[in-house]
CSV table of C-alpha atoms in Angstrom, one decimal:
chain,number,residue,atom,x,y,z
A,6,ASP,CA,-9.7,4.3,-5.9
A,7,GLY,CA,-7.8,8.2,-6.2
A,8,THR,CA,-10.7,10.2,-7.4
A,9,ARG,CA,-8.1,13.4,-7.6
A,10,GLY,CA,-6.3,10.6,-10.0
A,11,PHE,CA,-9.1,10.2,-11.9
A,12,ILE,CA,-9.5,13.8,-12.0
A,13,SER,CA,-6.4,15.0,-13.0
A,14,GLY,CA,-6.2,12.3,-15.9
A,15,THR,CA,-3.1,10.7,-14.3
A,16,PRO,CA,-3.1,7.1,-15.4
A,17,THR,CA,-2.9,5.8,-11.4
A,18,TRP,CA,-6.1,5.6,-10.2
A,19,GLY,CA,-7.9,2.0,-10.0
A,20,VAL,CA,-11.1,-0.2,-9.5
A,21,LEU,CA,-10.5,-1.6,-5.9
A,22,VAL,CA,-12.7,-4.7,-4.8
A,23,ALA,CA,-12.6,-6.6,-1.4
A,24,VAL,CA,-14.1,-10.0,-0.5
A,25,GLY,CA,-14.2,-11.5,2.7
A,26,PRO,CA,-15.5,-12.1,6.6
A,27,ALA,CA,-15.4,-8.8,8.9
A,28,THR,CA,-12.6,-10.5,10.4
A,29,GLY,CA,-10.6,-9.1,7.2
A,30,PRO,CA,-10.2,-9.3,3.2
A,31,THR,CA,-9.4,-12.9,1.8
A,32,LEU,CA,-9.4,-11.2,-1.8
A,33,GLY,CA,-8.3,-8.2,-2.8
A,34,LEU,CA,-8.6,-7.4,-7.2
A,35,LEU,CA,-7.0,-3.7,-7.7
A,36,ASP,CA,-7.6,-3.4,-11.7
A,37,GLN,CA,-6.2,-0.2,-13.3
A,38,PRO,CA,-8.1,0.3,-16.4
A,39,PHE,CA,-6.5,3.2,-18.2
A,40,THR,CA,-2.8,1.1,-18.5
A,41,GLY,CA,-4.8,-2.3,-19.0
A,42,GLU,CA,-3.0,-3.7,-15.5
A,43,ARG,CA,-4.9,-6.2,-13.2
A,44,PHE,CA,-3.0,-7.2,-9.6
A,45,LEU,CA,-5.0,-9.9,-7.9
A,46,GLY,CA,-4.3,-11.3,-4.6
A,47,GLU,CA,-5.8,-14.3,-2.7
A,48,ILE,CA,-5.1,-15.3,0.9
A,49,GLY,CA,-6.8,-19.1,1.6
A,50,PRO,CA,-7.8,-21.3,4.0
A,51,GLY,CA,-5.1,-22.9,5.7
A,52,GLY,CA,-2.8,-19.5,5.1
A,53,SER,CA,-2.2,-20.4,1.4
A,54,GLN,CA,-1.5,-17.0,-0.6
A,55,ARG,CA,-1.3,-16.6,-4.3
A,56,ALA,CA,-1.2,-12.8,-6.1
A,57,THR,CA,-0.4,-12.4,-9.9
A,58,TRP,CA,-0.1,-9.3,-11.9
A,59,ARG,CA,-1.8,-9.8,-15.7
A,60,ARG,CA,-1.9,-6.8,-18.9
A,61,GLU,CA,-1.9,-8.9,-22.1
A,62,GLY,CA,-1.5,-12.1,-21.5
A,63,PRO,CA,-1.9,-14.2,-18.8
A,64,PRO,CA,-1.5,-13.9,-14.5
A,65,GLU,CA,2.3,-13.9,-13.5
A,66,PRO,CA,3.0,-14.8,-10.1
A,67,ILE,CA,4.4,-11.3,-7.9
A,68,THR,CA,5.9,-11.2,-4.8
A,69,VAL,CA,7.7,-8.5,-2.9
A,70,ARG,CA,10.7,-7.9,-2.3
A,71,PRO,CA,12.8,-8.4,0.2
A,72,CYS,CA,14.2,-4.6,1.9
A,73,ALA,CA,15.7,-5.2,5.6
A,74,ASP,CA,17.0,-1.2,6.6
A,75,MET,CA,14.8,1.9,6.1
A,76,ALA,CA,17.6,3.5,4.6
A,77,ASP,CA,17.0,0.9,1.5
A,78,ALA,CA,13.1,1.6,1.6
A,79,VAL,CA,10.9,3.0,-1.4
A,80,LEU,CA,8.3,4.8,0.3
A,81,PHE,CA,5.3,6.1,-1.0
A,82,SER,CA,1.7,8.2,0.3
A,83,THR,CA,-1.2,9.4,-2.0
A,84,TYR,CA,0.1,13.3,-0.9
A,85,PRO,CA,2.1,14.8,1.3
A,86,GLU,CA,-0.7,16.6,3.7
A,87,ILE,CA,-1.4,13.0,5.5
A,88,GLY,CA,-3.8,12.9,8.1
A,89,ALA,CA,-3.6,15.6,11.2
A,90,PRO,CA,-0.7,17.2,12.3
A,91,GLN,CA,0.4,14.9,14.4
A,92,GLU,CA,0.4,12.2,11.5
A,93,ARG,CA,1.9,14.1,9.3
A,94,ASP,CA,4.5,14.7,12.2
A,95,ALA,CA,4.8,10.7,12.3
A,96,PHE,CA,5.2,10.7,8.4
A,97,ALA,CA,8.0,12.5,8.2
A,98,ARG,CA,10.4,10.8,10.8
A,99,VAL,CA,9.9,7.7,8.5
A,100,ALA,CA,10.0,9.9,5.6
A,101,SER,CA,13.6,11.1,6.7
A,102,GLN,CA,14.9,7.8,6.7
A,103,ALA,CA,13.9,6.7,3.9
A,104,LYS,CA,16.2,5.9,0.8
A,105,LEU,CA,13.3,7.6,-1.1
A,106,THR,CA,9.7,8.9,-0.9
A,107,ARG,CA,7.4,9.6,-3.4
A,108,TYR,CA,3.5,10.4,-3.9
A,109,GLY,CA,0.5,10.8,-5.6
A,110,LEU,CA,-0.1,6.5,-7.0
A,111,ASP,CA,-3.0,6.2,-4.5
A,112,CYS,CA,-4.3,2.5,-4.9
A,113,TYR,CA,-1.6,1.8,-7.7
A,114,ALA,CA,1.2,2.0,-5.0
A,115,TYR,CA,0.2,-1.0,-3.0
A,116,GLY,CA,0.1,-3.0,-6.8
A,117,LEU,CA,3.7,-1.6,-7.4
A,118,CYS,CA,4.4,-3.1,-3.4
A,119,ALA,CA,3.0,-6.5,-4.2
A,120,ALA,CA,5.5,-6.7,-6.8
A,121,GLY,CA,8.3,-6.0,-5.3
A,122,GLN,CA,9.1,-2.5,-7.0
A,123,VAL,CA,8.1,-0.4,-3.5
A,124,ASP,CA,9.0,-1.2,0.1
A,125,LEU,CA,6.1,1.0,1.9
A,126,VAL,CA,2.9,2.3,1.8
A,127,ILE,CA,1.9,4.6,4.4
A,128,GLU,CA,-1.3,6.6,4.5
A,129,ALA,CA,-4.1,8.0,7.1
A,130,GLY,CA,-7.5,8.9,6.6
A,131,LEU,CA,-9.1,6.0,4.9
A,132,ALA,CA,-11.9,4.3,4.9
A,133,PRO,CA,-12.6,0.5,4.8
A,134,TYR,CA,-13.0,0.6,1.2
A,135,ASP,CA,-10.2,2.6,0.0
A,136,ILE,CA,-7.2,-0.6,2.0
A,137,GLN,CA,-9.0,-3.6,2.1
A,138,ALA,CA,-8.3,-5.3,-1.3
A,139,PRO,CA,-4.9,-3.9,-1.3
A,140,ALA,CA,-4.7,-4.8,1.9
A,141,ALA,CA,-5.6,-8.7,0.7
A,142,LEU,CA,-3.1,-7.9,-2.0
A,143,VAL,CA,0.1,-7.1,-0.5
A,144,ILE,CA,-0.6,-9.6,2.5
A,145,ALA,CA,-1.2,-12.4,-0.4
A,146,ALA,CA,2.2,-11.6,-2.0
A,147,GLY,CA,4.3,-11.8,1.1
A,148,GLY,CA,3.9,-8.5,2.8
A,149,ILE,CA,2.4,-7.4,5.6
A,150,VAL,CA,-0.4,-4.8,6.2
A,151,THR,CA,-1.2,-3.2,9.9
A,152,ASP,CA,-2.5,0.3,11.4
A,153,TRP,CA,0.3,2.3,12.7
A,154,GLU,CA,-0.2,0.7,16.1
A,155,GLY,CA,0.5,-3.0,14.5
A,156,GLY,CA,-3.0,-4.2,14.4
A,157,PRO,CA,-5.8,-5.1,12.3
A,158,ALA,CA,-5.9,-2.4,8.8
A,159,HIS,CA,-9.1,-3.4,7.4
A,160,SER,CA,-11.4,-1.1,9.1
A,161,GLY,CA,-9.5,1.9,7.6
A,162,GLY,CA,-8.2,4.9,9.2
A,163,ARG,CA,-4.2,5.1,9.4
A,164,ALA,CA,-2.5,2.1,7.5
A,165,ILE,CA,1.0,1.2,6.5
A,166,ALA,CA,1.8,-1.6,3.4
A,167,ALA,CA,5.4,-3.2,3.6
A,168,GLY,CA,6.9,-6.1,1.7
A,169,ASP,CA,9.4,-6.5,4.6
A,170,ALA,CA,8.5,-7.0,7.8
A,171,ARG,CA,12.0,-5.4,9.2
A,172,VAL,CA,11.1,-3.0,7.4
A,173,HIS,CA,7.6,-2.6,8.5
A,174,ALA,CA,9.1,-2.8,12.5
A,175,GLN,CA,11.1,0.0,11.4
A,176,ALA,CA,8.4,2.1,10.0
A,177,LEU,CA,6.1,1.2,13.1
A,178,GLU,CA,8.4,2.8,15.6
A,179,LEU,CA,9.0,5.9,13.9
A,180,LEU,CA,5.3,6.6,13.4
A,181,ALA,CA,4.6,6.1,16.6
A,182,TRP,CA,3.8,8.5,18.8
A,183,LYS,CA,6.3,11.5,20.8
A,184,ASN,CA,6.1,13.6,23.5
């Protein structure tokens, strides 16, 4: 993931691997060869979850951070030209309420969400291979990943990953189509 980052020489691209049934991934690996980082999320039977991060040493547990209010949220997306005009308008509503909005980290933003550095990652136009590994990682770290309507995101399309269900709910409300 992160072809544009790779082409431009920025260290934000990564290798994504997901494993799981058609109902969604149960293992997600985000490997960042440039920085030597590896994020791994495992969702086991009975709902057991484990997320780890490693660079030069044994894996360390990671977890999302609490964020109760959009005004305190750090939001990431791959690029400002997210999706179609209606999707851009919906994203702009979230961005206008967030504490900080940043662009360009590709899959690495999901790793930061799982590690408690970022509160939201919102994207559109994703293929299943773009979201399955990051989704398993964020969920295993205690977060939530859905489409923009609150349903499963593992098939691609529009996705929102959040470390806290409260800020996720606020983002879903802001992303809802306005007529």
